[in-house]
Amino acid sequence: MTRIVTVGAAQMGPIARDESREQVVERLRRLHAEAVDVGCDVVVFPELALTTFFPRWYTPDLDGHDSYFETSMPNDVVQPLFDDAARTGCGFCLGYAELTSDGHRYNTYVLVDGTGAIVGRYRKVHIPGHADHQPERPFQHLERRYFEESPDGFGVVDAFGGSVGMAICNDRRWPETYRVLGLLGAEMVFIGYNTPLYYAPDPDQNPLQSFHNNLVMAAGAYQNGMFVVGVAKGGIEEGVESLSHSQIIAPSGQVIAQATVSGDLVISARCDLDLCRHYTDTLFDFSTYRRPEVYGPIVESRGVQRR
Ligand code: CDT
């Protein structure tokens, strides 16, 4: 029996600073309905999909952006989206800023199945940017001020007839993300992102943003025999332009669906999860070919250690 999962990537255009949660949830519901119309079993929303990308602004107090965080999930404002999932049978993956009851702040994804139940939660592992105010930059990237690194790491959830992993934005640039998920048996990895086109530490990278986006996700998909669904919040948000180019990538590394314009839209692909085995049973048969006994530095050291 084939295991076909129809996956949607619900790309979003900008979310304005003064856009209410209710307005944003209406946008998400429209995208979810579009995904249902094209037969999706699950639709993936971007990173921090309920608000503008607030780490671009500095606040003197750490709690200065707490109004952008959710203290419960689901909550009254997003409940209609959960109800849509239960009514239609189409699940979703939603990114938001999470403030826990004991005061921790995370950049979080939840995976919701076709009954409207949360079946997985992931907190971003690799937190990019800086923690201090750097007024010389045209805009800030203060994720390291407003988010803690996940203490939990990566995990895989049985959902939609397969094994699903989640990662968030900067995580997609790190091979460890995909390899850990691959070792946990992930067949599909959902990755939302907000990627400004301007990179202050090295603007030479600016024209390469789209290339790097595909490079890392396609390599991750191929080297680990998995589908990768990359979903942008792109366009010009509060004066900062971010990458769109959402894409769904097969275990072969080939792009099988791609957004050709920016803004709110759904792309989708029918993913035969058994295709993963073409790679994980052959070239990337981990248990036959991997050599963990010589990979020590990967887990023993954080930075470069010349020997
Ligand atoms: N959201 C996020 O992780 N964005 C980063 C921007 C580069 S670091 C300033 C990314 O890796 O796309």
GROMACS .gro file of C-alpha atoms and ligand atoms in nm:
model
  319
    1MET     CA    1   0.000   0.000   0.000
    2THR     CA    2   0.141   0.338  -0.097
    3ARG     CA    3   0.164   0.608   0.163
    4ILE     CA    4   0.069   0.931  -0.012
    5VAL     CA    5   0.053   1.247   0.196
    6THR     CA    6  -0.058   1.564   0.022
    7VAL     CA    7   0.132   1.845   0.187
    8GLY     CA    8   0.072   2.217   0.148
    9ALA     CA    9   0.315   2.498   0.213
   10ALA     CA   10   0.116   2.809   0.309
   11GLN     CA   11   0.351   3.091   0.225
   12MET     CA   12   0.264   3.428   0.377
   13GLY     CA   13   0.328   3.782   0.275
   14PRO     CA   14   0.418   4.041   0.538
   15ILE     CA   15   0.233   4.081   0.866
   16ALA     CA   16   0.216   4.447   0.967
   17ARG     CA   17   0.308   4.554   1.317
   18ASP     CA   18  -0.045   4.677   1.384
   19GLU     CA   19  -0.223   4.378   1.229
   20SER     CA   20  -0.437   4.211   1.494
   21ARG     CA   21  -0.414   3.841   1.577
   22GLU     CA   22  -0.775   3.808   1.461
   23GLN     CA   23  -0.684   3.950   1.119
   24VAL     CA   24  -0.386   3.717   1.089
   25VAL     CA   25  -0.589   3.413   1.190
   26GLU     CA   26  -0.840   3.504   0.917
   27ARG     CA   27  -0.550   3.495   0.667
   28LEU     CA   28  -0.436   3.158   0.804
   29ARG     CA   29  -0.790   3.023   0.778
   30ARG     CA   30  -0.812   3.134   0.413
   31LEU     CA   31  -0.483   2.959   0.339
   32HIS     CA   32  -0.600   2.648   0.524
   33ALA     CA   33  -0.921   2.649   0.317
   34GLU     CA   34  -0.716   2.679  -0.001
   35ALA     CA   35  -0.508   2.380   0.111
   36VAL     CA   36  -0.826   2.182   0.178
   37ASP     CA   37  -0.953   2.271  -0.170
   38VAL     CA   38  -0.645   2.118  -0.332
   39GLY     CA   39  -0.672   1.804  -0.119
   40CYS     CA   40  -0.403   1.861   0.143
   41ASP     CA   41  -0.378   1.632   0.445
   42VAL     CA   42  -0.163   1.888   0.622
   43VAL     CA   43  -0.055   2.246   0.559
   44VAL     CA   44   0.259   2.411   0.694
   45PHE     CA   45   0.261   2.777   0.801
   46PRO     CA   46   0.581   2.985   0.842
   47GLU     CA   47   0.788   3.067   1.149
   48LEU     CA   48   0.617   3.320   1.383
   49ALA     CA   49   0.304   3.314   1.170
   50LEU     CA   50   0.078   3.506   1.410
   51THR     CA   51   0.269   3.836   1.431
   52THR     CA   52   0.516   4.059   1.260
   53PHE     CA   53   0.883   3.952   1.299
   54PHE     CA   54   0.928   4.155   1.619
   55PRO     CA   55   1.298   4.069   1.689
   56ARG     CA   56   1.383   4.339   1.435
   57TRP     CA   57   1.319   4.598   1.709
   58TYR     CA   58   1.506   4.648   2.035
   59THR     CA   59   1.323   4.707   2.361
   60PRO     CA   60   1.523   4.806   2.673
   61ASP     CA   61   1.328   4.553   2.880
   62LEU     CA   62   1.339   4.185   2.792
   63ASP     CA   63   0.964   4.164   2.837
   64GLY     CA   64   0.910   4.459   2.602
   65HIS     CA   65   0.775   4.235   2.326
   66ASP     CA   66   0.567   4.004   2.544
   67SER     CA   67   0.247   4.115   2.373
   68TYR     CA   68   0.369   3.923   2.065
   69PHE     CA   69   0.391   3.597   2.263
   70GLU     CA   70   0.119   3.334   2.320
   71THR     CA   71   0.076   3.209   2.675
   72SER     CA   72  -0.143   2.917   2.572
   73MET     CA   73  -0.200   2.713   2.258
   74PRO     CA   74  -0.465   2.682   2.138
   75ASN     CA   75  -0.619   3.003   2.268
   76ASP     CA   76  -0.944   3.181   2.189
   77VAL     CA   77  -0.802   3.368   1.890
   78VAL     CA   78  -0.652   3.067   1.709
   79GLN     CA   79  -0.926   2.821   1.812
   80PRO     CA   80  -1.117   2.872   1.481
   81LEU     CA   81  -0.815   2.737   1.293
   82PHE     CA   82  -0.807   2.430   1.518
   83ASP     CA   83  -1.182   2.390   1.455
   84ASP     CA   84  -1.117   2.410   1.080
   85ALA     CA   85  -0.869   2.124   1.112
   86ALA     CA   86  -1.120   1.911   1.301
   87ARG     CA   87  -1.400   1.993   1.055
   88THR     CA   88  -1.200   1.930   0.737
   89GLY     CA   89  -0.952   1.664   0.849
   90CYS     CA   90  -0.662   1.878   0.724
   91GLY     CA   91  -0.398   1.931   0.992
   92PHE     CA   92  -0.145   2.210   1.014
   93CYS     CA   93   0.190   2.316   1.153
   94LEU     CA   94   0.188   2.663   1.311
   95GLY     CA   95   0.479   2.882   1.421
   96TYR     CA   96   0.442   3.130   1.706
   97ALA     CA   97   0.626   3.295   1.993
   98GLU     CA   98   0.567   3.096   2.312
   99LEU     CA   99   0.584   3.239   2.666
  100THR     CA  100   0.565   2.954   2.916
  101SER     CA  101   0.396   2.979   3.255
  102ASP     CA  102   0.740   2.971   3.421
  103GLY     CA  103   0.868   3.262   3.211
  104HIS     CA  104   1.062   3.100   2.925
  105ARG     CA  105   1.040   3.240   2.574
  106TYR     CA  106   1.070   3.010   2.275
  107ASN     CA  107   1.030   3.027   1.898
  108THR     CA  108   0.788   2.738   1.863
  109TYR     CA  109   0.605   2.515   1.615
  110VAL     CA  110   0.303   2.300   1.696
  111LEU     CA  111   0.182   2.014   1.480
  112VAL     CA  112  -0.195   1.970   1.474
  113ASP     CA  113  -0.353   1.659   1.326
  114GLY     CA  114  -0.675   1.620   1.131
  115THR     CA  115  -0.881   1.597   1.450
  116GLY     CA  116  -0.760   1.937   1.566
  117ALA     CA  117  -0.537   1.791   1.839
  118ILE     CA  118  -0.181   1.905   1.905
  119VAL     CA  119   0.037   1.600   1.839
  120GLY     CA  120   0.381   1.761   1.846
  121ARG     CA  121   0.564   2.069   1.970
  122TYR     CA  122   0.909   2.188   1.866
  123ARG     CA  123   1.116   2.477   2.004
  124LYS     CA  124   1.383   2.630   1.782
  125VAL     CA  125   1.730   2.490   1.850
  126HIS     CA  126   1.960   2.727   1.656
  127ILE     CA  127   1.889   3.086   1.754
  128PRO     CA  128   2.057   3.332   1.514
  129GLY     CA  129   2.137   3.700   1.532
  130HIS     CA  130   2.246   3.892   1.842
  131ALA     CA  131   2.134   3.965   2.198
  132ASP     CA  132   2.261   4.323   2.231
  133HIS     CA  133   2.131   4.638   2.069
  134GLN     CA  134   2.333   4.712   1.752
  135PRO     CA  135   2.199   5.050   1.635
  136GLU     CA  136   2.451   5.067   1.349
  137ARG     CA  137   2.249   4.798   1.166
  138PRO     CA  138   1.962   4.913   0.944
  139PHE     CA  139   1.741   4.678   1.147
  140GLN     CA  140   1.799   4.444   1.437
  141HIS     CA  141   1.794   4.064   1.445
  142LEU     CA  142   1.744   4.019   1.819
  143GLU     CA  143   1.632   3.658   1.830
  144ARG     CA  144   1.912   3.586   2.078
  145ARG     CA  145   1.763   3.848   2.309
  146TYR     CA  146   1.403   3.737   2.292
  147PHE     CA  147   1.428   3.359   2.253
  148GLU     CA  148   1.601   3.086   2.450
  149GLU     CA  149   1.760   2.788   2.278
  150SER     CA  150   1.544   2.479   2.301
  151PRO     CA  151   1.656   2.251   2.584
  152ASP     CA  152   1.469   1.963   2.421
  153GLY     CA  153   1.627   1.935   2.077
  154PHE     CA  154   1.465   1.757   1.786
  155GLY     CA  155   1.192   1.496   1.781
  156VAL     CA  156   0.978   1.301   1.541
  157VAL     CA  157   0.602   1.252   1.558
  158ASP     CA  158   0.392   0.978   1.398
  159ALA     CA  159   0.131   1.174   1.205
  160PHE     CA  160  -0.042   1.178   0.867
  161GLY     CA  161   0.068   0.819   0.806
  162GLY     CA  162   0.439   0.895   0.837
  163SER     CA  163   0.715   1.026   1.064
  164VAL     CA  164   0.722   1.404   1.084
  165GLY     CA  165   1.001   1.627   1.212
  166MET     CA  166   0.999   2.004   1.259
  167ALA     CA  167   1.269   2.270   1.240
  168ILE     CA  168   1.256   2.649   1.229
  169CYS     CA  169   1.435   2.889   0.995
  170ASN     CA  170   1.802   2.907   1.093
  171ASP     CA  171   1.788   2.536   1.185
  172ARG     CA  172   1.767   2.463   0.813
  173ARG     CA  173   2.123   2.585   0.756
  174TRP     CA  174   2.271   2.322   0.990
  175PRO     CA  175   2.332   1.967   0.863
  176GLU     CA  176   2.293   1.840   1.220
  177THR     CA  177   1.922   1.928   1.208
  178TYR     CA  178   1.846   1.692   0.922
  179ARG     CA  179   2.085   1.418   1.033
  180VAL     CA  180   1.942   1.403   1.385
  181LEU     CA  181   1.591   1.397   1.240
  182GLY     CA  182   1.701   1.138   0.983
  183LEU     CA  183   1.843   0.919   1.258
  184LEU     CA  184   1.507   0.948   1.436
  185GLY     CA  185   1.339   0.820   1.119
  186ALA     CA  186   1.184   1.142   0.990
  187GLU     CA  187   1.026   1.109   0.645
  188MET     CA  188   0.897   1.467   0.623
  189VAL     CA  189   1.046   1.777   0.781
  190PHE     CA  190   0.846   2.099   0.809
  191ILE     CA  191   1.051   2.421   0.818
  192GLY     CA  192   0.912   2.774   0.836
  193TYR     CA  193   1.134   3.077   0.789
  194ASN     CA  194   1.169   3.458   0.803
  195THR     CA  195   1.491   3.534   0.615
  196PRO     CA  196   1.577   3.902   0.557
  197LEU     CA  197   1.749   3.955   0.223
  198TYR     CA  198   1.995   4.194   0.387
  199TYR     CA  199   2.253   4.020   0.609
  200ALA     CA  200   2.440   4.288   0.805
  201PRO     CA  201   2.752   4.087   0.907
  202ASP     CA  202   2.836   4.008   0.540
  203PRO     CA  203   2.620   4.178   0.274
  204ASP     CA  204   2.805   3.980   0.004
  205GLN     CA  205   2.568   3.701   0.098
  206ASN     CA  206   2.258   3.909   0.015
  207PRO     CA  207   2.223   3.801  -0.349
  208LEU     CA  208   2.277   3.438  -0.248
  209GLN     CA  209   1.985   3.410  -0.005
  210SER     CA  210   1.762   3.213  -0.242
  211PHE     CA  211   2.050   2.991  -0.355
  212HIS     CA  212   2.150   2.913   0.004
  213ASN     CA  213   1.787   2.847   0.097
  214ASN     CA  214   1.754   2.576  -0.167
  215LEU     CA  215   2.109   2.449  -0.120
  216VAL     CA  216   2.066   2.359   0.247
  217MET     CA  217   1.715   2.218   0.226
  218ALA     CA  218   1.784   2.013  -0.088
  219ALA     CA  219   2.105   1.875   0.061
  220GLY     CA  220   1.922   1.790   0.384
  221ALA     CA  221   1.644   1.614   0.192
  222TYR     CA  222   1.881   1.410  -0.027
  223GLN     CA  223   2.142   1.318   0.233
  224ASN     CA  224   1.876   1.194   0.471
  225GLY     CA  225   1.617   1.055   0.229
  226MET     CA  226   1.332   1.279   0.342
  227PHE     CA  227   1.080   1.529   0.211
  228VAL     CA  228   1.150   1.887   0.319
  229VAL     CA  229   0.880   2.153   0.318
  230GLY     CA  230   1.025   2.505   0.340
  231VAL     CA  231   0.771   2.782   0.401
  232ALA     CA  232   0.842   3.154   0.395
  233LYS     CA  233   0.695   3.464   0.543
  234GLY     CA  234   0.840   3.691   0.276
  235GLY     CA  235   0.802   4.026   0.107
  236ILE     CA  236   0.854   4.370   0.256
  237GLU     CA  237   0.745   4.366   0.619
  238GLU     CA  238   0.778   4.696   0.808
  239GLY     CA  239   1.044   4.810   0.561
  240VAL     CA  240   1.251   4.490   0.571
  241GLU     CA  241   1.245   4.264   0.266
  242SER     CA  242   1.251   3.890   0.330
  243LEU     CA  243   1.289   3.587   0.107
  244SER     CA  244   0.982   3.407  -0.030
  245HIS     CA  245   1.061   3.107  -0.260
  246SER     CA  246   0.878   2.848  -0.049
  247GLN     CA  247   0.941   2.499  -0.179
  248ILE     CA  248   0.871   2.132  -0.132
  249ILE     CA  249   1.168   1.903  -0.192
  250ALA     CA  250   1.166   1.527  -0.254
  251PRO     CA  251   1.418   1.278  -0.107
  252SER     CA  252   1.598   1.297  -0.442
  253GLY     CA  253   1.682   1.660  -0.363
  254GLN     CA  254   1.455   1.779  -0.646
  255VAL     CA  255   1.213   2.065  -0.595
  256ILE     CA  256   0.865   1.930  -0.666
  257ALA     CA  257   0.667   2.249  -0.590
  258GLN     CA  258   0.783   2.607  -0.561
  259ALA     CA  259   0.627   2.949  -0.506
  260THR     CA  260   0.704   3.173  -0.800
  261VAL     CA  261   0.567   3.493  -0.644
  262SER     CA  262   0.559   3.634  -0.292
  263GLY     CA  263   0.249   3.688  -0.079
  264ASP     CA  264  -0.015   3.460   0.073
  265LEU     CA  265  -0.046   3.142  -0.134
  266VAL     CA  266  -0.046   2.764  -0.107
  267ILE     CA  267   0.176   2.529  -0.302
  268SER     CA  268   0.129   2.156  -0.261
  269ALA     CA  269   0.268   1.821  -0.358
  270ARG     CA  270   0.159   1.461  -0.333
  271CYS     CA  271   0.439   1.298  -0.138
  272ASP     CA  272   0.485   0.922  -0.159
  273LEU     CA  273   0.660   0.857   0.172
  274ASP     CA  274   0.788   0.522   0.048
  275LEU     CA  275   1.020   0.716  -0.184
  276CYS     CA  276   1.230   0.788   0.124
  277ARG     CA  277   1.335   0.424   0.131
  278HIS     CA  278   1.491   0.457  -0.216
  279TYR     CA  279   1.760   0.659  -0.042
  280THR     CA  280   1.757   0.533   0.317
  281ASP     CA  281   1.782   0.169   0.201
  282THR     CA  282   2.061   0.235  -0.050
  283LEU     CA  283   2.325   0.512  -0.058
  284PHE     CA  284   2.214   0.648   0.277
  285ASP     CA  285   2.155   0.321   0.458
  286PHE     CA  286   2.280   0.467   0.784
  287SER     CA  287   2.319   0.142   0.975
  288THR     CA  288   2.546  -0.004   0.706
  289TYR     CA  289   2.753   0.293   0.602
  290ARG     CA  290   2.771   0.551   0.881
  291ARG     CA  291   3.088   0.566   1.092
  292PRO     CA  292   2.986   0.727   1.421
  293GLU     CA  293   3.309   0.607   1.584
  294VAL     CA  294   3.502   0.862   1.376
  295TYR     CA  295   3.251   1.146   1.402
  296GLY     CA  296   3.346   1.237   1.761
  297PRO     CA  297   3.410   1.612   1.715
  298ILE     CA  298   3.053   1.661   1.593
  299VAL     CA  299   2.918   1.603   1.941
  300GLU     CA  300   3.230   1.659   2.152
  301SER     CA  301   3.299   2.019   2.056
  302ARG     CA  302   3.091   2.324   1.975
  303GLY     CA  303   3.354   2.518   1.779
  304VAL     CA  304   3.654   2.434   1.565
  305GLN     CA  305   3.928   2.246   1.751
  306ARG     CA  306   4.245   2.208   1.544
  307ARG     CA  307   4.442   1.901   1.645
  308CDT     N1  308   1.446   3.368   1.151
  308CDT     C1  309   1.572   3.329   1.121
  308CDT     O1  310   1.622   3.235   1.182
  308CDT     N2  311   1.638   3.397   1.028
  308CDT     C2  312   1.776   3.377   0.996
  308CDT     C3  313   1.834   3.505   0.947
  308CDT     C4  314   1.979   3.504   0.939
  308CDT     S1  315   2.060   3.540   1.085
  308CDT     C5  316   2.046   3.708   1.107
  308CDT     C6  317   1.797   3.270   0.890
  308CDT     O2  318   1.884   3.184   0.910
  308CDT     O3  319   1.735   3.275   0.784
   0.00000   0.00000   0.00000
